[in-house]
């Protein structure tokens, strides 16, 4: 075919059909996607520099297979645990006559508010070998309690603070579940329980899987909890290996590659389970009748209460205890630390929002392949753990951009890579809600396309954009591994401060910053919920 | 007083059901209240073996609630339900849906999306083992005329096919009675007519007793053996379709079925005088002596009246509206005395709005009437 | 491998015990008020620690801060393990001493910092001006890799003992390996003067505690490797494992929790840990012993070096001189119970001076050879 035809084809493959947004938007979106993929590319290049043969050799030489096993055990245990806790809680609060359902619903979702490393902290303080429980039991004469450290403790803490993901997605699936199906099953000789097993469960499986995915990814990428609980998994080992003597060349890179492989496997698994057909034939709105618990009410309440005590009572109680015990010393807290946290979080939120606009705008308005690709690429940060991004950026800066090494801009870049997906998602759904006819109308009334964007689209998507920015701000405030690895010398944030004092064991000083972080986290939940309502 | 007359009339006429085959289902004084709201009041009804009874009424009349009580998905506040001789709902008993042996076809079919057609149909066959179940499923698929569709996924089926599968599924476990909740409202209009016939054929072939619920009078009248008209939670009238249509016992039933209009008439010794003429008082069915000198409202339907263009002052009414339905016109005529009636004409008889006309009664059957309120 | 026992075995803390049971809290140094004086330039009282154990010390000798040039400008320090915040307190005091002097620091384990410093040097991205480590091994490692610039003779000449200074780094606070023990379980004479006996004697079976993840322990093992070779060290480690020692997170925990409470009877730790416990609670059944002429008697030192790539090497060098000032050394001796590195300041009462100890003949620079130590510990199964 003629060259011009080829060009035209290429152009439409890139830019889409005639009613597609302009080329400049596509270019911008592509640039952003390339920009945030840099760390991953850098890591791959670095790994290949070592030679994959060398890396394979390291596999057997070092304990990296043990680390792999540890990480896998953790992920499996945590996902299972979250399902075992989250699904019953969802069923209890949606479909039964459990007393105080509304309250339990809120309480069950609240643990998301506690950053997991703070949860880990408080758990070690309460249940560790020299913790409060041990002291209390020592009085009674029990000398040794099962250790909180290791796999059991790490899994427990992670389950307690990530089960809400499964709880919330299962709950959503149950709420949108067509109750008529259960009634149909009942008229076909199935008891309520049999109907639940054969009809409800297969229908809500995709929802459960989605929540399980979030929990699994979280378990894989969490750094703080395994470090505090002394369980050697990828994240913690990458961090330690990156800065220890006696570590063979390329070991951190190897661990990172392994971790990324596991993440990919998890993502692939979920897309298979979760690909359940969501285009249900029946779309009734009737809720199935309430399951009556009868005498089972008491065990159910005990279960809900127990989970709440462990996931909310312990951390908040311990923090309050530290706060109270530290007395006036608590306020000797240096405000520069909080100020630093604020500065980087605002910078990250601003940068992420600005970068999200072209990507999300393009993805929302275009159906071309290219727009799909750029959209997907920005989700790199969602799957790649913070510790790996930080490692990649350390490599990048030491090789190519020494002046950026351990500077605030680099740190902000790490945050942006990691949390851009939140901003993109938020902006995208806002743009989708704006009827393109509105911009067309503006243009027929004499506005240029930028003018139309500024005067019509922007005001309409402003709430969604703001929500995305708020989300990035709040998640950045509590981010741990990248902060530890990339902070410039002397640059202390709330998070690095907490990490520091926990190393010294003086927990009391951590009380105020920890409470601030919990408050920040709570705010982000409020933003998410408000945004859900806004999106309908 | 007028209402009392109606009530007495209803009670003294024998219920057709008791004269027919065995009674399979009986409702006695069933009431359902939700707090202060009553959805169904004092409903008594009997359904005999093999018949198709339709509960007909506008939305909110309590028909769906009644259906759910029959299925065991709701519990009556008062009254009792007997099914195949056993009391399944009463002051002291309540048999739940899973134990009742009642099949139900839902309005939106409620097919299990994660199961194939065959698995859907087999779902209720919990007491049969592999081979017996397969046999029964094949039997059912044959009955609903979908013998080769067993392995299809449910979301690949058309509306009509889905309905067939829903029927097959509820018929498979041989229920004592089959309930249908507005079964055709989810189909497009053209399909509706076709499926009505089809469903009746299936039900009769299966020999199952069925209770259907609908607000579509055409549907009720065309396929049911008997129709029960409900209004605001109460049973207004029950009988075969012709009886209910031609001899509505209450004003509500009269206006609900067909396009009704009322002619006011003065009852005399031998005649009844209306705006369209005087007629023998024997035209009004069941008019007793006591009504001489009273005003009554006579029920007329569009096919009972004809309008003819009038010249000068000779007409008795003016056309105020006309409806073109394709094959026919329905003219709304305002008569001199203020009554507004409707006349059915074929499409060739074209008249204009505002034209003076003479309206004549052309029906060949007795007319229903109600004391003027 | 000799083993001296008998009444000549010195008990250090017992001697001090009687004197210190009278009055503990508060301090009344002759100079200044003792604890943080709040505003204004810190005085000697701010540097000196508090407690009866440090009462009646003479004024420290050596160069006073006042005699040193002023510190001016910004200094970035990589601080290897803040020793429970003690070193940050000292940094803070020096910061407050001078207007126009700003210091920022990042605290991490010394070995991690050593690794980071070398990486940064290699890639030309040096972040800090000064490396202040708690052990000589890390300092030696960093200087071996060329990441330091030499110190001025003004700085190096302040150190009294040559063993604790090179032209690349100087020691500022000496620490000796020791064997603290529970006096209820063991006598002074029970504790051998050779570290091998600790690993072979029956009486220590099931009665020892240690913290093998601790940096100072690694330094000790490195010393042993230098002194007797890989195989001999491996033998000792395996013998220790046979003694079934209890494992603690840190040597402080080994002493405070393990030995003091009688969970275990003895164990190898740095000398100042039992001092710290003793200073808080003079009535504990705790004392310490030193081995002789082997790795168990190693005298290591915390120290500092100026990094290649520092933005202001002169300032860093001057800071090092301040660490060797009379006040700073008094601080380190009284608050951290370290062995001072300058003439004119003595270690805290109950402790012997370095001259009185019998450390092995070992160049501290050789402690830079840390990598094989880690590998050996992993190989033997002590580290995973």
mmCIF file of C-alpha atoms in Angstrom, chain A residues 149-464:
data_model
loop_
_atom_site.group_PDB
_atom_site.id
_atom_site.type_symbol
_atom_site.label_atom_id
_atom_site.label_comp_id
_atom_site.label_asym_id
_atom_site.label_seq_id
_atom_site.Cartn_x
_atom_site.Cartn_y
_atom_site.Cartn_z
ATOM 1 C CA UNK A 149 7.812 -12.705 65.548
ATOM 2 C CA UNK A 150 8.190 -14.675 62.374
ATOM 3 C CA UNK A 151 5.576 -15.987 59.984
ATOM 4 C CA UNK A 152 2.734 -16.270 62.442
ATOM 5 C CA UNK A 153 3.045 -12.743 63.755
ATOM 6 C CA UNK A 154 3.584 -11.177 60.353
ATOM 7 C CA UNK A 155 0.648 -13.035 58.853
ATOM 8 C CA UNK A 156 -1.579 -12.164 61.787
ATOM 9 C CA UNK A 157 -0.822 -8.461 61.616
ATOM 10 C CA UNK A 158 -1.184 -8.311 57.852
ATOM 11 C CA UNK A 159 -4.485 -10.191 57.958
ATOM 12 C CA UNK A 160 -5.846 -7.875 60.605
ATOM 13 C CA UNK A 161 -5.110 -4.766 58.576
ATOM 14 C CA UNK A 162 -5.824 -5.950 55.055
ATOM 15 C CA UNK A 163 -8.901 -8.142 55.488
ATOM 16 C CA UNK A 164 -11.071 -5.034 54.912
ATOM 17 C CA UNK A 165 -10.166 -5.186 51.228
ATOM 18 C CA UNK A 166 -11.834 -8.582 50.982
ATOM 19 C CA UNK A 167 -14.621 -7.458 53.287
ATOM 20 C CA UNK A 168 -15.455 -4.440 51.138
ATOM 21 C CA UNK A 169 -15.341 -6.152 47.761
ATOM 22 C CA UNK A 170 -17.340 -9.137 48.982
ATOM 23 C CA UNK A 171 -19.840 -6.782 50.497
ATOM 24 C CA UNK A 172 -20.220 -4.935 47.205
ATOM 25 C CA UNK A 173 -20.721 -8.214 45.390
ATOM 26 C CA UNK A 174 -23.365 -9.310 47.888
ATOM 27 C CA UNK A 175 -25.195 -6.011 47.674
ATOM 28 C CA UNK A 176 -25.418 -6.134 43.907
ATOM 29 C CA UNK A 177 -26.322 -9.768 44.000
ATOM 30 C CA UNK A 178 -29.714 -10.620 42.649
ATOM 31 C CA UNK A 179 -31.736 -12.039 45.510
ATOM 32 C CA UNK A 180 -34.280 -13.565 43.169
ATOM 33 C CA UNK A 181 -31.727 -16.210 42.345
ATOM 34 C CA UNK A 182 -31.723 -17.368 45.940
ATOM 35 C CA UNK A 183 -35.499 -17.445 45.982
ATOM 36 C CA UNK A 184 -35.509 -19.449 42.793
ATOM 37 C CA UNK A 185 -33.108 -21.917 44.350
ATOM 38 C CA UNK A 186 -35.281 -22.206 47.417
ATOM 39 C CA UNK A 187 -38.315 -23.034 45.323
ATOM 40 C CA UNK A 188 -36.174 -25.721 43.771
ATOM 41 C CA UNK A 189 -35.770 -27.689 46.979
ATOM 42 C CA UNK A 190 -32.664 -26.011 48.298
ATOM 43 C CA UNK A 191 -32.457 -24.876 51.877
ATOM 44 C CA UNK A 192 -31.095 -21.404 52.531
ATOM 45 C CA UNK A 193 -27.672 -22.805 53.278
ATOM 46 C CA UNK A 194 -27.678 -25.032 50.173
ATOM 47 C CA UNK A 195 -28.799 -22.070 48.076
ATOM 48 C CA UNK A 196 -25.974 -20.008 49.543
ATOM 49 C CA UNK A 197 -23.419 -22.606 48.635
ATOM 50 C CA UNK A 198 -24.635 -23.373 45.148
ATOM 51 C CA UNK A 199 -25.880 -20.008 44.014
ATOM 52 C CA UNK A 200 -24.544 -17.123 46.091
ATOM 53 C CA UNK A 201 -20.952 -18.251 46.435
ATOM 54 C CA UNK A 202 -20.214 -18.728 42.723
ATOM 55 C CA UNK A 203 -21.727 -15.336 42.013
ATOM 56 C CA UNK A 204 -19.683 -13.435 44.538
ATOM 57 C CA UNK A 205 -16.450 -15.257 43.773
ATOM 58 C CA UNK A 206 -15.161 -12.528 41.431
ATOM 59 C CA UNK A 207 -15.722 -9.950 44.148
ATOM 60 C CA UNK A 208 -13.909 -12.068 46.705
ATOM 61 C CA UNK A 209 -11.081 -12.626 44.234
ATOM 62 C CA UNK A 210 -10.707 -8.906 43.620
ATOM 63 C CA UNK A 211 -10.373 -8.265 47.338
ATOM 64 C CA UNK A 212 -8.033 -11.198 47.686
ATOM 65 C CA UNK A 213 -5.832 -9.742 44.981
ATOM 66 C CA UNK A 214 -5.513 -6.481 46.818
ATOM 67 C CA UNK A 215 -4.637 -8.345 49.989
ATOM 68 C CA UNK A 216 -2.083 -10.521 48.211
ATOM 69 C CA UNK A 217 -0.384 -7.585 46.519
ATOM 70 C CA UNK A 218 -0.306 -5.761 49.802
ATOM 71 C CA UNK A 219 1.242 -8.740 51.554
ATOM 72 C CA UNK A 220 3.896 -9.001 48.862
ATOM 73 C CA UNK A 221 4.833 -5.371 48.842
ATOM 74 C CA UNK A 222 4.587 -4.539 52.528
ATOM 75 C CA UNK A 223 7.914 -3.663 54.004
ATOM 76 C CA UNK A 224 7.281 -2.363 57.486
ATOM 77 C CA UNK A 225 5.476 -5.324 58.979
ATOM 78 C CA UNK A 226 7.912 -8.089 58.021
ATOM 79 C CA UNK A 227 10.799 -5.892 59.110
ATOM 80 C CA UNK A 228 9.320 -5.262 62.503
ATOM 81 C CA UNK A 229 8.173 -8.845 62.892
ATOM 82 C CA UNK A 230 11.527 -10.151 61.679
ATOM 83 C CA UNK A 231 10.307 -12.314 58.909
ATOM 84 C CA UNK A 232 12.620 -12.554 55.947
ATOM 85 C CA UNK A 233 10.660 -11.831 52.837
ATOM 86 C CA UNK A 234 11.573 -10.099 49.603
ATOM 87 C CA UNK A 235 10.854 -6.548 50.629
ATOM 88 C CA UNK A 236 12.726 -6.705 53.867
ATOM 89 C CA UNK A 237 15.638 -8.603 52.337
ATOM 90 C CA UNK A 238 15.988 -6.195 49.441
ATOM 91 C CA UNK A 239 16.218 -3.348 51.888
ATOM 92 C CA UNK A 240 18.781 -5.046 54.084
ATOM 93 C CA UNK A 241 20.811 -6.449 51.188
ATOM 94 C CA UNK A 242 20.990 -3.099 49.510
ATOM 95 C CA UNK A 243 22.971 -1.719 52.370
ATOM 96 C CA UNK A 244 24.798 -4.599 54.005
ATOM 97 C CA UNK A 245 28.353 -5.732 53.762
ATOM 98 C CA UNK A 246 29.014 -9.245 52.623
ATOM 99 C CA UNK A 247 26.278 -9.228 50.004
ATOM 100 C CA UNK A 248 27.153 -10.545 46.566
ATOM 101 C CA UNK A 249 26.843 -8.171 43.609
ATOM 102 C CA UNK A 250 23.414 -8.080 42.114
ATOM 103 C CA UNK A 251 21.640 -9.793 44.962
ATOM 104 C CA UNK A 252 19.164 -6.971 45.571
ATOM 105 C CA UNK A 253 18.427 -6.863 41.852
ATOM 106 C CA UNK A 254 17.864 -10.602 41.813
ATOM 107 C CA UNK A 255 15.472 -10.416 44.725
ATOM 108 C CA UNK A 256 13.606 -7.596 43.007
ATOM 109 C CA UNK A 257 13.221 -9.601 39.826
ATOM 110 C CA UNK A 258 11.942 -12.585 41.757
ATOM 111 C CA UNK A 259 9.471 -10.416 43.572
ATOM 112 C CA UNK A 260 8.214 -8.944 40.316
ATOM 113 C CA UNK A 261 7.746 -12.424 38.898
ATOM 114 C CA UNK A 262 5.656 -13.438 41.887
ATOM 115 C CA UNK A 263 3.586 -10.273 41.552
ATOM 116 C CA UNK A 264 2.939 -11.043 37.905
ATOM 117 C CA UNK A 265 1.852 -14.564 38.766
ATOM 118 C CA UNK A 266 -0.548 -13.251 41.385
ATOM 119 C CA UNK A 267 -2.016 -10.764 38.913
ATOM 120 C CA UNK A 268 -2.415 -13.469 36.304
ATOM 121 C CA UNK A 269 -4.088 -15.814 38.782
ATOM 122 C CA UNK A 270 -6.581 -13.201 39.810
ATOM 123 C CA UNK A 271 -7.545 -12.337 36.279
ATOM 124 C CA UNK A 272 -8.428 -15.977 35.768
ATOM 125 C CA UNK A 273 -10.537 -16.375 38.876
ATOM 126 C CA UNK A 274 -11.997 -12.924 38.732
ATOM 127 C CA UNK A 275 -12.959 -13.216 35.091
ATOM 128 C CA UNK A 276 -16.247 -14.679 36.179
ATOM 129 C CA UNK A 277 -19.024 -13.496 33.985
ATOM 130 C CA UNK A 278 -20.290 -10.291 35.422
ATOM 131 C CA UNK A 279 -22.936 -9.784 32.761
ATOM 132 C CA UNK A 280 -25.540 -11.576 34.770
ATOM 133 C CA UNK A 281 -28.679 -12.611 33.061
ATOM 134 C CA UNK A 282 -30.893 -11.607 35.942
ATOM 135 C CA UNK A 283 -30.684 -8.135 37.276
ATOM 136 C CA UNK A 284 -33.293 -7.997 39.933
ATOM 137 C CA UNK A 285 -32.880 -5.605 42.754
ATOM 138 C CA UNK A 286 -34.526 -7.685 45.386
ATOM 139 C CA UNK A 287 -32.376 -8.531 48.351
ATOM 140 C CA UNK A 288 -32.601 -12.140 49.512
ATOM 141 C CA UNK A 289 -34.410 -12.468 52.768
ATOM 142 C CA UNK A 290 -32.378 -12.160 55.914
ATOM 143 C CA UNK A 291 -30.800 -15.303 57.214
ATOM 144 C CA UNK A 292 -31.882 -15.741 60.774
ATOM 145 C CA UNK A 293 -29.003 -16.576 63.063
ATOM 146 C CA UNK A 294 -30.912 -17.693 66.095
ATOM 147 C CA UNK A 295 -28.520 -19.100 68.636
ATOM 148 C CA UNK A 296 -25.626 -18.581 66.227
ATOM 149 C CA UNK A 297 -25.968 -14.916 66.975
ATOM 150 C CA UNK A 298 -23.642 -15.202 69.935
ATOM 151 C CA UNK A 299 -20.691 -16.838 68.213
ATOM 152 C CA UNK A 300 -21.191 -14.393 65.341
ATOM 153 C CA UNK A 301 -21.040 -11.422 67.670
ATOM 154 C CA UNK A 302 -18.020 -12.874 69.411
ATOM 155 C CA UNK A 303 -16.300 -13.237 66.078
ATOM 156 C CA UNK A 304 -17.027 -9.661 65.030
ATOM 157 C CA UNK A 305 -16.015 -8.373 68.417
ATOM 158 C CA UNK A 306 -12.820 -10.368 68.511
ATOM 159 C CA UNK A 307 -11.692 -9.102 65.148
ATOM 160 C CA UNK A 308 -12.479 -5.536 66.147
ATOM 161 C CA UNK A 309 -10.570 -5.824 69.406
ATOM 162 C CA UNK A 310 -7.479 -7.156 67.696
ATOM 163 C CA UNK A 311 -7.489 -4.884 64.699
ATOM 164 C CA UNK A 312 -8.659 -1.667 66.314
ATOM 165 C CA UNK A 313 -8.529 -2.075 70.042
ATOM 166 C CA UNK A 314 -4.917 -3.183 70.270
ATOM 167 C CA UNK A 315 -3.282 -0.536 68.064
ATOM 168 C CA UNK A 316 -5.395 2.381 69.233
ATOM 169 C CA UNK A 317 -5.185 1.242 72.814
ATOM 170 C CA UNK A 318 -1.422 0.882 72.717
ATOM 171 C CA UNK A 319 -1.001 4.260 71.043
ATOM 172 C CA UNK A 320 -3.210 5.883 73.613
ATOM 173 C CA UNK A 321 -1.231 4.162 76.336
ATOM 174 C CA UNK A 322 2.083 5.439 74.960
ATOM 175 C CA UNK A 323 0.631 8.896 74.575
ATOM 176 C CA UNK A 324 -0.567 8.976 78.119
ATOM 177 C CA UNK A 325 2.587 7.478 79.557
ATOM 178 C CA UNK A 326 4.903 9.825 77.717
ATOM 179 C CA UNK A 327 3.157 12.719 79.384
ATOM 180 C CA UNK A 328 4.504 16.113 78.443
ATOM 181 C CA UNK A 329 7.475 14.594 76.668
ATOM 182 C CA UNK A 330 5.121 13.775 73.857
ATOM 183 C CA UNK A 331 5.074 17.345 72.713
ATOM 184 C CA UNK A 332 8.816 17.617 72.451
ATOM 185 C CA UNK A 333 8.195 16.423 69.010
ATOM 186 C CA UNK A 334 10.012 18.443 66.361
ATOM 187 C CA UNK A 335 7.504 20.083 64.010
ATOM 188 C CA UNK A 336 9.995 20.193 61.112
ATOM 189 C CA UNK A 337 9.411 16.499 60.790
ATOM 190 C CA UNK A 338 5.698 16.984 60.190
ATOM 191 C CA UNK A 339 6.449 19.907 57.917
ATOM 192 C CA UNK A 340 8.748 17.754 55.790
ATOM 193 C CA UNK A 341 6.085 15.084 55.475
ATOM 194 C CA UNK A 342 3.611 17.686 54.371
ATOM 195 C CA UNK A 343 5.975 19.204 51.828
ATOM 196 C CA UNK A 344 6.742 15.984 49.993
ATOM 197 C CA UNK A 345 3.158 14.785 50.118
ATOM 198 C CA UNK A 346 1.855 18.004 48.626
ATOM 199 C CA UNK A 347 4.558 17.896 45.965
ATOM 200 C CA UNK A 348 3.718 14.279 45.131
ATOM 201 C CA UNK A 349 0.002 15.002 45.003
ATOM 202 C CA UNK A 350 0.515 17.977 42.733
ATOM 203 C CA UNK A 351 2.872 16.200 40.389
ATOM 204 C CA UNK A 352 0.728 13.070 40.228
ATOM 205 C CA UNK A 353 -2.391 15.084 39.435
ATOM 206 C CA UNK A 354 -0.725 17.075 36.694
ATOM 207 C CA UNK A 355 0.672 13.928 35.137
ATOM 208 C CA UNK A 356 -2.605 12.074 35.513
ATOM 209 C CA UNK A 357 -4.609 14.657 33.576
ATOM 210 C CA UNK A 358 -3.322 13.900 30.082
ATOM 211 C CA UNK A 359 -3.212 10.139 30.679
ATOM 212 C CA UNK A 360 -6.684 9.877 32.125
ATOM 213 C CA UNK A 361 -8.162 12.378 29.729
ATOM 214 C CA UNK A 362 -6.747 10.480 26.833
ATOM 215 C CA UNK A 363 -7.838 7.090 28.142
ATOM 216 C CA UNK A 364 -11.358 8.311 28.805
ATOM 217 C CA UNK A 365 -11.876 9.880 25.424
ATOM 218 C CA UNK A 366 -10.044 7.522 23.161
ATOM 219 C CA UNK A 367 -10.582 3.943 22.197
ATOM 220 C CA UNK A 368 -7.276 3.454 20.434
ATOM 221 C CA UNK A 369 -4.798 0.782 21.332
ATOM 222 C CA UNK A 370 -2.241 3.356 22.217
ATOM 223 C CA UNK A 371 -4.455 4.922 24.826
ATOM 224 C CA UNK A 372 -4.985 1.527 26.400
ATOM 225 C CA UNK A 373 -1.262 0.941 26.519
ATOM 226 C CA UNK A 374 -0.435 4.297 28.071
ATOM 227 C CA UNK A 375 -3.178 3.783 30.616
ATOM 228 C CA UNK A 376 -1.923 0.340 31.554
ATOM 229 C CA UNK A 377 1.667 1.471 31.835
ATOM 230 C CA UNK A 378 0.839 4.056 34.442
ATOM 231 C CA UNK A 379 -0.438 1.247 36.628
ATOM 232 C CA UNK A 380 3.125 0.014 37.061
ATOM 233 C CA UNK A 381 3.185 1.642 40.456
ATOM 234 C CA UNK A 382 0.181 -0.348 41.570
ATOM 235 C CA UNK A 383 1.919 -3.660 41.224
ATOM 236 C CA UNK A 384 5.570 -2.835 41.870
ATOM 237 C CA UNK A 385 6.401 -2.609 45.560
ATOM 238 C CA UNK A 386 7.814 0.628 46.906
ATOM 239 C CA UNK A 387 11.073 -0.978 47.886
ATOM 240 C CA UNK A 388 11.718 -2.108 44.311
ATOM 241 C CA UNK A 389 10.912 1.317 42.890
ATOM 242 C CA UNK A 390 13.287 2.875 45.381
ATOM 243 C CA UNK A 391 16.011 0.393 44.514
ATOM 244 C CA UNK A 392 15.540 1.080 40.824
ATOM 245 C CA UNK A 393 15.756 4.806 41.392
ATOM 246 C CA UNK A 394 18.922 4.389 43.411
ATOM 247 C CA UNK A 395 20.433 2.546 40.478
ATOM 248 C CA UNK A 396 19.175 5.130 38.026
ATOM 249 C CA UNK A 397 20.548 8.041 39.957
ATOM 250 C CA UNK A 398 23.934 6.553 40.744
ATOM 251 C CA UNK A 399 24.470 5.635 37.101
ATOM 252 C CA UNK A 400 22.984 8.542 35.225
ATOM 253 C CA UNK A 401 21.874 11.379 37.406
ATOM 254 C CA UNK A 402 24.217 11.721 40.327
ATOM 255 C CA UNK A 403 22.975 15.152 41.180
ATOM 256 C CA UNK A 404 19.546 13.683 41.852
ATOM 257 C CA UNK A 405 20.766 10.923 44.129
ATOM 258 C CA UNK A 406 18.905 11.038 47.420
ATOM 259 C CA UNK A 407 17.318 14.377 46.796
ATOM 260 C CA UNK A 408 13.772 15.436 47.506
ATOM 261 C CA UNK A 409 12.803 15.577 43.796
ATOM 262 C CA UNK A 410 13.871 11.961 43.381
ATOM 263 C CA UNK A 411 11.880 10.965 46.420
ATOM 264 C CA UNK A 412 8.829 12.749 45.058
ATOM 265 C CA UNK A 413 9.352 10.964 41.753
ATOM 266 C CA UNK A 414 9.260 7.628 43.572
ATOM 267 C CA UNK A 415 5.975 8.588 45.209
ATOM 268 C CA UNK A 416 4.547 9.682 41.902
ATOM 269 C CA UNK A 417 5.454 6.410 40.211
ATOM 270 C CA UNK A 418 3.924 4.439 43.028
ATOM 271 C CA UNK A 419 0.714 6.383 43.470
ATOM 272 C CA UNK A 420 -0.029 7.753 40.013
ATOM 273 C CA UNK A 421 -2.622 4.997 39.409
ATOM 274 C CA UNK A 422 -4.794 6.461 42.141
ATOM 275 C CA UNK A 423 -4.846 9.857 40.494
ATOM 276 C CA UNK A 424 -5.361 8.380 37.034
ATOM 277 C CA UNK A 425 -8.274 6.251 38.179
ATOM 278 C CA UNK A 426 -9.961 9.142 39.887
ATOM 279 C CA UNK A 427 -9.530 11.585 37.028
ATOM 280 C CA UNK A 428 -10.547 9.031 34.470
ATOM 281 C CA UNK A 429 -13.863 8.232 36.078
ATOM 282 C CA UNK A 430 -14.598 11.958 36.396
ATOM 283 C CA UNK A 431 -13.841 12.577 32.742
ATOM 284 C CA UNK A 432 -16.011 9.641 31.758
ATOM 285 C CA UNK A 433 -18.913 11.283 33.508
ATOM 286 C CA UNK A 434 -18.598 14.443 31.453
ATOM 287 C CA UNK A 435 -20.618 14.227 28.263
ATOM 288 C CA UNK A 436 -18.316 14.948 25.313
ATOM 289 C CA UNK A 437 -21.197 16.831 23.732
ATOM 290 C CA UNK A 438 -20.601 19.586 26.240
ATOM 291 C CA UNK A 439 -17.147 20.319 24.886
ATOM 292 C CA UNK A 440 -18.512 20.073 21.378
ATOM 293 C CA UNK A 441 -21.161 22.608 22.246
ATOM 294 C CA UNK A 442 -18.512 24.912 23.668
ATOM 295 C CA UNK A 443 -16.515 24.651 20.499
ATOM 296 C CA UNK A 444 -19.486 25.445 18.296
ATOM 297 C CA UNK A 445 -19.831 28.539 20.455
ATOM 298 C CA UNK A 446 -16.392 29.733 19.537
ATOM 299 C CA UNK A 447 -14.009 28.270 22.115
ATOM 300 C CA UNK A 448 -10.760 26.643 21.097
ATOM 301 C CA UNK A 449 -10.273 23.115 22.339
ATOM 302 C CA UNK A 450 -8.020 24.262 25.207
ATOM 303 C CA UNK A 451 -10.539 26.950 25.986
ATOM 304 C CA UNK A 452 -13.323 24.407 26.006
ATOM 305 C CA UNK A 453 -11.270 22.181 28.261
ATOM 306 C CA UNK A 454 -10.563 25.010 30.657
ATOM 307 C CA UNK A 455 -14.018 26.435 30.826
ATOM 308 C CA UNK A 456 -16.180 23.363 30.520
ATOM 309 C CA UNK A 457 -14.378 20.140 31.306
ATOM 310 C CA UNK A 458 -12.056 21.318 34.037
ATOM 311 C CA UNK A 459 -14.720 22.749 36.334
ATOM 312 C CA UNK A 460 -16.776 19.610 35.925
ATOM 313 C CA UNK A 461 -13.982 17.205 36.712
ATOM 314 C CA UNK A 462 -12.556 19.377 39.467
ATOM 315 C CA UNK A 463 -14.071 17.354 42.345
ATOM 316 C CA UNK A 464 -12.742 14.080 40.934
#
